[in-house]
PDB file of C-alpha atoms and ligand atoms in Angstrom:
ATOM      1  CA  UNK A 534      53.117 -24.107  16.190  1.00 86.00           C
ATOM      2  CA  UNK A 535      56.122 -25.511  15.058  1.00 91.00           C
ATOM      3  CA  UNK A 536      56.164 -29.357  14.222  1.00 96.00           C
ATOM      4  CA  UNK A 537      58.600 -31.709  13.343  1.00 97.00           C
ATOM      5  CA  UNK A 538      57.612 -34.475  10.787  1.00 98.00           C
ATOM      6  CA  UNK A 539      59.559 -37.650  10.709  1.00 98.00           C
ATOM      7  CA  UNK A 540      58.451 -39.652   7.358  1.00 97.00           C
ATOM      8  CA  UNK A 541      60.471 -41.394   4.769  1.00 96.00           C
ATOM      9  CA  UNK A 542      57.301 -41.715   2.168  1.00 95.00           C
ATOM     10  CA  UNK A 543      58.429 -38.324   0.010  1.00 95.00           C
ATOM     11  CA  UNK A 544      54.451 -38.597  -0.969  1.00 94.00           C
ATOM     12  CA  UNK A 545      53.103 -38.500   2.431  1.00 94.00           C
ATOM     13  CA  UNK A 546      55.395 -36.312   3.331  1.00 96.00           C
ATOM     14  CA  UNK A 547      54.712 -33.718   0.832  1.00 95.00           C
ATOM     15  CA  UNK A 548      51.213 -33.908   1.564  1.00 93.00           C
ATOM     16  CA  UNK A 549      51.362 -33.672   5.424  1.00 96.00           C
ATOM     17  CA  UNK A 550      53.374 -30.546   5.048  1.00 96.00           C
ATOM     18  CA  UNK A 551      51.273 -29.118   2.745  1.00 95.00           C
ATOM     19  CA  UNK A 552      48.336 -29.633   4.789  1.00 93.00           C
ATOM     20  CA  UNK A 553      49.838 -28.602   8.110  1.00 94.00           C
ATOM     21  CA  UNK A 554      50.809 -25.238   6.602  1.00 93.00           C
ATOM     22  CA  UNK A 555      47.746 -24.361   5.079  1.00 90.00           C
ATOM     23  CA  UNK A 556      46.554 -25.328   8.758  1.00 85.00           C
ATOM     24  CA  UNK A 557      49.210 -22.239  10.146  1.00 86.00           C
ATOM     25  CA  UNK A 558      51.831 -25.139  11.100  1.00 91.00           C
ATOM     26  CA  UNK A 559      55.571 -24.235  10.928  1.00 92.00           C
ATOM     27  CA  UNK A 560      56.312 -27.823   9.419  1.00 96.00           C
ATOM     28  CA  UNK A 561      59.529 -29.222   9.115  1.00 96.00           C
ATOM     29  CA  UNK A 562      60.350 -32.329   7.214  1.00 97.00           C
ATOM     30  CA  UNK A 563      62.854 -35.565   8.411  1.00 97.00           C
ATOM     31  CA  UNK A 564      63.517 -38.939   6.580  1.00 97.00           C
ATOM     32  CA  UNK A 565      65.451 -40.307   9.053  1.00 97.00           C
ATOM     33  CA  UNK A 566      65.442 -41.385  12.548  1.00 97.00           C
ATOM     34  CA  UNK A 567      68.585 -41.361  13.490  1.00 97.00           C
ATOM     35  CA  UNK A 568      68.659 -37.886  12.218  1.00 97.00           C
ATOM     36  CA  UNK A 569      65.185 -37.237  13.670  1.00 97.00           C
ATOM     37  CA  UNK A 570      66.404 -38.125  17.030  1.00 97.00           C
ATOM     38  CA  UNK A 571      69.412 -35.775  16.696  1.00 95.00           C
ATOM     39  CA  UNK A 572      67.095 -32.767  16.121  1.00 96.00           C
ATOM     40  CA  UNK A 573      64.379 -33.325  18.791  1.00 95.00           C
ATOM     41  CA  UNK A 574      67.030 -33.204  20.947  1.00 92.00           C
ATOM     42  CA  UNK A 575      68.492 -30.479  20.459  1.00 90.00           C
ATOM     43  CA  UNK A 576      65.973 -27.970  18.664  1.00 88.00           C
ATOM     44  CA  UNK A 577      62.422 -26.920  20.048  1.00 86.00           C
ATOM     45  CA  UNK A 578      59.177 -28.422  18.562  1.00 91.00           C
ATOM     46  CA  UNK A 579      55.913 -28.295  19.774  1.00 89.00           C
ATOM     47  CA  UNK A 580      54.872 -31.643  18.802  1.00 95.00           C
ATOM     48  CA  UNK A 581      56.241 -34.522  16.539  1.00 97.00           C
ATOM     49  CA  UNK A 582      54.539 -36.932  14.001  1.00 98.00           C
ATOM     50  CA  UNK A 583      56.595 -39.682  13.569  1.00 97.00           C
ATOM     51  CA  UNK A 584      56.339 -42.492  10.968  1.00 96.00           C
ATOM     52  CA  UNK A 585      56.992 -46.118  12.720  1.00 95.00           C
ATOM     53  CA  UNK A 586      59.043 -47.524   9.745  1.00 93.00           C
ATOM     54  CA  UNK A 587      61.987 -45.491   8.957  1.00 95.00           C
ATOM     55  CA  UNK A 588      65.295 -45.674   7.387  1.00 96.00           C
ATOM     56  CA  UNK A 589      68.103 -45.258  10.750  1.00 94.00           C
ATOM     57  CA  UNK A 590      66.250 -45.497  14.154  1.00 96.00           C
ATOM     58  CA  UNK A 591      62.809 -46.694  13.891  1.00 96.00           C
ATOM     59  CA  UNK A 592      60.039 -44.583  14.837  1.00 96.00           C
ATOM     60  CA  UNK A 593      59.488 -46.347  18.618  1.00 96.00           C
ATOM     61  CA  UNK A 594      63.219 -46.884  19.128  1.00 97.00           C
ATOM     62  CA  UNK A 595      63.061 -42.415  18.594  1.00 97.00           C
ATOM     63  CA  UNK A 596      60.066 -42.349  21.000  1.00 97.00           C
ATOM     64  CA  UNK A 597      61.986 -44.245  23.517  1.00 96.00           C
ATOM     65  CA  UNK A 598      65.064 -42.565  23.446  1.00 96.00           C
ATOM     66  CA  UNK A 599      63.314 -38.820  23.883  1.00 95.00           C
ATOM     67  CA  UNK A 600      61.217 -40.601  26.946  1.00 93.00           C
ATOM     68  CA  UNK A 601      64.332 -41.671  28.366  1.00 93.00           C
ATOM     69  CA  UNK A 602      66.100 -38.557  28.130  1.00 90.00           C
ATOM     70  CA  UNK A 603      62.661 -36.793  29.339  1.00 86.00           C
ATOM     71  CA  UNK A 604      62.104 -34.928  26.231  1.00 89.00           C
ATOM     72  CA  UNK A 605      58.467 -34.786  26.848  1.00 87.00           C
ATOM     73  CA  UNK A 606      57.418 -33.277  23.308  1.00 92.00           C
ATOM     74  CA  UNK A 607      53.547 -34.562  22.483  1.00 94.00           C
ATOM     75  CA  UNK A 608      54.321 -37.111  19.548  1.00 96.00           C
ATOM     76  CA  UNK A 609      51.556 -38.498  17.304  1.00 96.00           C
ATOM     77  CA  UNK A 610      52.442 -42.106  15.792  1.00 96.00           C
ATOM     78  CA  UNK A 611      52.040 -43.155  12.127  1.00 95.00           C
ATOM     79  CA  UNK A 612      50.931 -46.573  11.880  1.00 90.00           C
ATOM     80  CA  UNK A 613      50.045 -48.721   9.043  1.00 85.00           C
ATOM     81  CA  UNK A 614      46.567 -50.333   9.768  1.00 76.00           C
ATOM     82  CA  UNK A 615      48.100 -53.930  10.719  1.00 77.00           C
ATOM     83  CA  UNK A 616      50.533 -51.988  13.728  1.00 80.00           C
ATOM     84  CA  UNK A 617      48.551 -52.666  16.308  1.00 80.00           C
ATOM     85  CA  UNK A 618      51.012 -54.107  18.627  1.00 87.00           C
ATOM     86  CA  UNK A 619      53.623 -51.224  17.499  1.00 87.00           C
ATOM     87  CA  UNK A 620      50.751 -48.878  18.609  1.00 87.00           C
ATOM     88  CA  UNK A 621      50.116 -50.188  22.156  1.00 88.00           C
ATOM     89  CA  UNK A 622      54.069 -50.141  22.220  1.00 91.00           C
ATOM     90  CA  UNK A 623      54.003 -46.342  21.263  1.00 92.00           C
ATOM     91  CA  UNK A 624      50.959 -45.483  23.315  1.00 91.00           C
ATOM     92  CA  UNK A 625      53.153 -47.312  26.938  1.00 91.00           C
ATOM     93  CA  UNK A 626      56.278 -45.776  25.426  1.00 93.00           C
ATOM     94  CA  UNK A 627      54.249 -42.162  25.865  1.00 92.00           C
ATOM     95  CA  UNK A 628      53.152 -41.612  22.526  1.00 94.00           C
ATOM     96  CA  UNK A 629      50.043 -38.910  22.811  1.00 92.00           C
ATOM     97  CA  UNK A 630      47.677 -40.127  20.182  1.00 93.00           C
ATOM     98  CA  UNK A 631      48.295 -42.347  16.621  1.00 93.00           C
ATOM     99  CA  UNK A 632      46.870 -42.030  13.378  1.00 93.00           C
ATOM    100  CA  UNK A 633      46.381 -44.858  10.788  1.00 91.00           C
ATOM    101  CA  UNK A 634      47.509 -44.403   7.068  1.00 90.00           C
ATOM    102  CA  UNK A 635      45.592 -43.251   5.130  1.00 88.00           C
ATOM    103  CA  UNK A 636      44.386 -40.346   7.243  1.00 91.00           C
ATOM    104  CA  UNK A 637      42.968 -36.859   6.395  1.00 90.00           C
ATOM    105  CA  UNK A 638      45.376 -34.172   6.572  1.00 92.00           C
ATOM    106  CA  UNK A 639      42.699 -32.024   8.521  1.00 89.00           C
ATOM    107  CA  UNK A 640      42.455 -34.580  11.468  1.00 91.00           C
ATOM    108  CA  UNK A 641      45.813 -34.641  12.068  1.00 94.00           C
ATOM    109  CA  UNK A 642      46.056 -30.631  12.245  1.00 92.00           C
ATOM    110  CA  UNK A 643      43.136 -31.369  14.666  1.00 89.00           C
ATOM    111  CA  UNK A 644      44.810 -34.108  16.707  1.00 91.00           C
ATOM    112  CA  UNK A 645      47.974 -32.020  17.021  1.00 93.00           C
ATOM    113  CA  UNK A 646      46.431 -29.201  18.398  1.00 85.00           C
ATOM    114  CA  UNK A 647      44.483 -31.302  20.875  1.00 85.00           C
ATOM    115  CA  UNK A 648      47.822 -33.106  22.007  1.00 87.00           C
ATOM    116  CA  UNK A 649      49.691 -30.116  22.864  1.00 84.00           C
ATOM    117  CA  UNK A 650      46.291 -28.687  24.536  1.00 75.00           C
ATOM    118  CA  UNK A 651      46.587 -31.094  26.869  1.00 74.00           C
ATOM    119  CA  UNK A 652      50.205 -31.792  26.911  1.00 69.00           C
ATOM    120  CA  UNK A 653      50.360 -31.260  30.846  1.00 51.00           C
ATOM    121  CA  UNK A 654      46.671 -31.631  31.556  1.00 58.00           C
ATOM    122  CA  UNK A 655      44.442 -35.214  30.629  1.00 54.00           C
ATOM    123  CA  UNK A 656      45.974 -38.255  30.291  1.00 60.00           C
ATOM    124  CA  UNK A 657      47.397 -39.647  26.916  1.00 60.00           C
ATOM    125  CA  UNK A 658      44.934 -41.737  24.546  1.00 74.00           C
ATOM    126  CA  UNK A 659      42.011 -40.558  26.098  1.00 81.00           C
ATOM    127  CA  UNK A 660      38.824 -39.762  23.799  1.00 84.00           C
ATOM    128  CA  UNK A 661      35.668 -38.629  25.426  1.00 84.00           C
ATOM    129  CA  UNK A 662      31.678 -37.755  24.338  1.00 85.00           C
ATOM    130  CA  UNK A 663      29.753 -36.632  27.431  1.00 83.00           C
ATOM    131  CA  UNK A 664      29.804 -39.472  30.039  1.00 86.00           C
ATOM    132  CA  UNK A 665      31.951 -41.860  27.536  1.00 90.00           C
ATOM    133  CA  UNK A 666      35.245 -42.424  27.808  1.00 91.00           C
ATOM    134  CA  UNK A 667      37.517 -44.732  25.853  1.00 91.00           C
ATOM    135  CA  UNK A 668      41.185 -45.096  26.398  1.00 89.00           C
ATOM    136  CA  UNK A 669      43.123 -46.319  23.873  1.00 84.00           C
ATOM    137  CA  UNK A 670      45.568 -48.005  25.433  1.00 79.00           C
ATOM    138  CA  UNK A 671      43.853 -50.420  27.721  1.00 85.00           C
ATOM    139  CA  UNK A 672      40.705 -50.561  25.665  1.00 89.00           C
ATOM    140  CA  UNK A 673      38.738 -50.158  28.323  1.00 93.00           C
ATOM    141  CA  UNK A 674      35.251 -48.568  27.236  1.00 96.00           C
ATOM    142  CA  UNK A 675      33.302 -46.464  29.898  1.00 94.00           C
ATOM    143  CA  UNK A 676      29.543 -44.772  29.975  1.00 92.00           C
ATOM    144  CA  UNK A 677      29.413 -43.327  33.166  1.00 87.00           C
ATOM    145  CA  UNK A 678      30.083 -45.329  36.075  1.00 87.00           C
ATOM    146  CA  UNK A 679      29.576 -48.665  34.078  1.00 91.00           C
ATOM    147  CA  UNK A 680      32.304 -51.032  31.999  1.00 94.00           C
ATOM    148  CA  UNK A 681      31.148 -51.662  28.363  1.00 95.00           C
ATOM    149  CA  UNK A 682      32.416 -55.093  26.542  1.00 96.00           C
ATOM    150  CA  UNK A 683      32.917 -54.447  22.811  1.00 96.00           C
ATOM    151  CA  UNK A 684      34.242 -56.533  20.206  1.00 95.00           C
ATOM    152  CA  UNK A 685      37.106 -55.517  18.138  1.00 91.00           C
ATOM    153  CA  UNK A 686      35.216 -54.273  15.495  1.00 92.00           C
ATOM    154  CA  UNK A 687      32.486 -52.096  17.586  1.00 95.00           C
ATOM    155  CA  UNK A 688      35.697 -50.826  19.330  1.00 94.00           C
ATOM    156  CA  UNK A 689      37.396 -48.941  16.007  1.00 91.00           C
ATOM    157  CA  UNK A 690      33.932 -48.055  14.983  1.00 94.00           C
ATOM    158  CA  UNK A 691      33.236 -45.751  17.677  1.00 95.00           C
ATOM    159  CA  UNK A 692      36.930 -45.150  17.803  1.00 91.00           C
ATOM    160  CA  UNK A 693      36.654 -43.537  14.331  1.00 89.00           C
ATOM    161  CA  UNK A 694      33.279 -41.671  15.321  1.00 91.00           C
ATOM    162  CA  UNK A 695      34.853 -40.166  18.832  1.00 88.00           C
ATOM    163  CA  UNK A 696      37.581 -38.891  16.634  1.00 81.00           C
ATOM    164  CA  UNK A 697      35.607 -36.307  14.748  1.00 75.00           C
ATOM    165  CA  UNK A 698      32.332 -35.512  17.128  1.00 72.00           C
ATOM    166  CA  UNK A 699      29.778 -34.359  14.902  1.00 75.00           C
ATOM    167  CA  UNK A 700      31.551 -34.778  11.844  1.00 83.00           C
ATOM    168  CA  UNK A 701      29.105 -37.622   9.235  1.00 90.00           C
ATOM    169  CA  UNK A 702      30.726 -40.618   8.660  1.00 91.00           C
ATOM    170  CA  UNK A 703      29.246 -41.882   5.235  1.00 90.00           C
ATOM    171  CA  UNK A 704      28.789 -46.077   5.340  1.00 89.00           C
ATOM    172  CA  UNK A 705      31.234 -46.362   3.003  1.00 86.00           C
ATOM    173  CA  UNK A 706      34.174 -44.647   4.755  1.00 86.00           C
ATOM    174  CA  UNK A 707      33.639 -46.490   8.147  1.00 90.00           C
ATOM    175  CA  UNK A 708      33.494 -49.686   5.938  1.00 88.00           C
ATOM    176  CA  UNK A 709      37.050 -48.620   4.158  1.00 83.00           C
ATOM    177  CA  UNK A 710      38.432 -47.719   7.530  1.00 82.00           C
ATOM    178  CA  UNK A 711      36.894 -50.525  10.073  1.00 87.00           C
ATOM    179  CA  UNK A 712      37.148 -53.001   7.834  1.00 83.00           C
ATOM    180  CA  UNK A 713      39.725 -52.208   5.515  1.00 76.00           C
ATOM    181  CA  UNK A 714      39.052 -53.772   2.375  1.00 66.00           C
ATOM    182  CA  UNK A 715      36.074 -53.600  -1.094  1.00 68.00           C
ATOM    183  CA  UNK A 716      32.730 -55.182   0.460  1.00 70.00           C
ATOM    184  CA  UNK A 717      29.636 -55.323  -1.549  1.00 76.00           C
ATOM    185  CA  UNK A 718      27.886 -51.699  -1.033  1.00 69.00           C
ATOM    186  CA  UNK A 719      24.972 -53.004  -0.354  1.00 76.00           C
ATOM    187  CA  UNK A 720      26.268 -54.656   3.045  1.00 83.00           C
ATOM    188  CA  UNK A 721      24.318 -53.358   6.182  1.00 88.00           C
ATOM    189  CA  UNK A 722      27.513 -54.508   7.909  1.00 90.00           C
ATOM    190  CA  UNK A 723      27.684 -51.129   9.542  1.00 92.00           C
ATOM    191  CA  UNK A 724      24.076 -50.793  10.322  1.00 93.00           C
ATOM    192  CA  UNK A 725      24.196 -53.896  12.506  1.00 94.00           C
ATOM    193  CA  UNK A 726      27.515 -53.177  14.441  1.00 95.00           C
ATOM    194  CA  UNK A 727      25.904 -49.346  14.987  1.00 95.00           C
ATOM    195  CA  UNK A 728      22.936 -50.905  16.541  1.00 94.00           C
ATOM    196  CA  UNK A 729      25.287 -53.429  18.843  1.00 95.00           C
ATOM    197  CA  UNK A 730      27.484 -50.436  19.586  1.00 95.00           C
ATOM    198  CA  UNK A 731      23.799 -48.594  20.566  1.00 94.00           C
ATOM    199  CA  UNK A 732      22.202 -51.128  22.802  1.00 93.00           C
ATOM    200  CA  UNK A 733      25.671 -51.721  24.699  1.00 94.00           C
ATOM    201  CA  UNK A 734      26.042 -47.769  25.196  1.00 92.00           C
ATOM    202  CA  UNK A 735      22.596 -46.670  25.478  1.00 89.00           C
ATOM    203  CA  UNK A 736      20.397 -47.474  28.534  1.00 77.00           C
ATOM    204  CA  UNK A 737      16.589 -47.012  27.961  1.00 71.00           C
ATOM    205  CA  UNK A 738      16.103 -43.974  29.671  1.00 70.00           C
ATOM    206  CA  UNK A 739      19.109 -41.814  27.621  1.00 69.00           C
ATOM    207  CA  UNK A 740      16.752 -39.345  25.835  1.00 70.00           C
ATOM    208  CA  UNK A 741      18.634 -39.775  22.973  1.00 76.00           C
ATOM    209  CA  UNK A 742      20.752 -42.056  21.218  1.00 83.00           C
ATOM    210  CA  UNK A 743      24.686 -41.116  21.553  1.00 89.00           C
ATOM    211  CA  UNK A 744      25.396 -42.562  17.746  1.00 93.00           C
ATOM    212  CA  UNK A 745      23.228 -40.577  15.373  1.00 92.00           C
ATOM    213  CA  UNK A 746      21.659 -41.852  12.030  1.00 93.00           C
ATOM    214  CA  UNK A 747      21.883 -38.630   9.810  1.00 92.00           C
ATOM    215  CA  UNK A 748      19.279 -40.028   7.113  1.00 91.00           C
ATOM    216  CA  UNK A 749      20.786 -41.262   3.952  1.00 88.00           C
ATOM    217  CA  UNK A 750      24.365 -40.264   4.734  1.00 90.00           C
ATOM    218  CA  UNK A 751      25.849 -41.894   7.568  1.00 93.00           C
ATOM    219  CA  UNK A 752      26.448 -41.651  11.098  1.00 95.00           C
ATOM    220  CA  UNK A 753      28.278 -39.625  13.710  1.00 93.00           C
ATOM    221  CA  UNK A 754      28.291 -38.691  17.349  1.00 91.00           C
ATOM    222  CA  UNK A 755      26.245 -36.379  19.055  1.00 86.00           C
ATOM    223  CA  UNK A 756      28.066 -33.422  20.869  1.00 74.00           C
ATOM    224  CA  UNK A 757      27.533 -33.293  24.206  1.00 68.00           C
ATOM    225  CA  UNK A 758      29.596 -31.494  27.001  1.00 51.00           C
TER     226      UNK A 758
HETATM  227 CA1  LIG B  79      57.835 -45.265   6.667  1.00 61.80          CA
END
């Protein structure tokens, strides 16, 4: 799969290539939009991750201009945590998915390969477990045939659980990446937005809970079909 990687941080950049080509990924590298527009155009990738601040044409000026000229490569945004209007942007400009920095190199070799999947089957910004769905871009939060209100915070929770199904999410690392910033470890912060996120997801007769506690580790979301 070959992939075209539009990023101006050298750092990240060097790492997301390395990772993608230990993954199998034909990577190539780009610092620039202008430039990055130029070769979408005009040579064939499979997919694009592209970086929202960059020197030249910013990231959702590039996603705009391939849209318009119905280059209809999957692209995965790079967002800095406090994007989320640049994301929504992205996500109605036809971005597939986003990630936000810092991100594991592993999940985005996962994402990838899920967006060009499904590049002419589901709908963008979809994620699913079972009867759940949760689109991204309208926020709108699903269990079967029934709407489900969630705060801001219970939404990037199970955001960040959908995103790896049965992968443990240690209370520490959903801390870091819902709520961004050092809290006291001994906060049961996550705990109680886990049990909110249960009650509003589970009804009483669901034979088991969709959010599992994996004793003295963390929490993640049971596979189902
Ligand atoms: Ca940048």
């Amino acid at each position: 799969m070959r992939v075209l990687v539009v990023e101006d941080e050298r750092k990240i950049a060097s790492f997301v290539r390395q990772g993608l080509e230990e993954q199998g990924f034909d990577v190539e590298v780009c610092g620039n939009g202008t430039e990055a527009f130029e070769r979408a155009t005009t040579r064939p990738y499979d997919a694009l991750v592209l970086d929202i601040m960059l020197p030249g044409r910013d990231g959702l000026s590039v996603l705009r201009g391939l849209r318009e000229r119905k280059v209809a490569v999957p692209v995965i945004l790079l967002t800095a945590r406090s994007e989320l209007n640049e994301r929504l942007d992205g996500l109605n400009l036809g971005a597939d998915d986003y990630m936000t920095k810092p991100f594991f190199v592993e999940e985005l070799a996962a994402r990838l390969q899920a967006v060009v999947r499904r590049a002419s089957g589901e709908p963008a910004g979809l994620l699913r477990a079972g009867d759940l769905t949760v689109n991204l871009l309208t926020r709108q939060v699903r269990r079967g045939d029934r709407d489900v209100e969630l705060t801001a915070r219970e939404f990037s929770l199970l955001e960040r659980l959908l995103r790896t199904p049965g992968r443990v999410h240690t209370r520490t690392q959903l801390l870091e990446h819902v709520w961004g910033y050092d809290f006291d470890p001994e906060t049961n912060l996550v705990d109680v937005n886990i049990r909110r996120l249960r009650r509003k997801l589970d009804d009483d007769t669901a034979p088991a809970p969709l959010i599992e506690t994996v004793r003295g580790v963390g929490y993640r979301i049971r596979q189902v079909g």
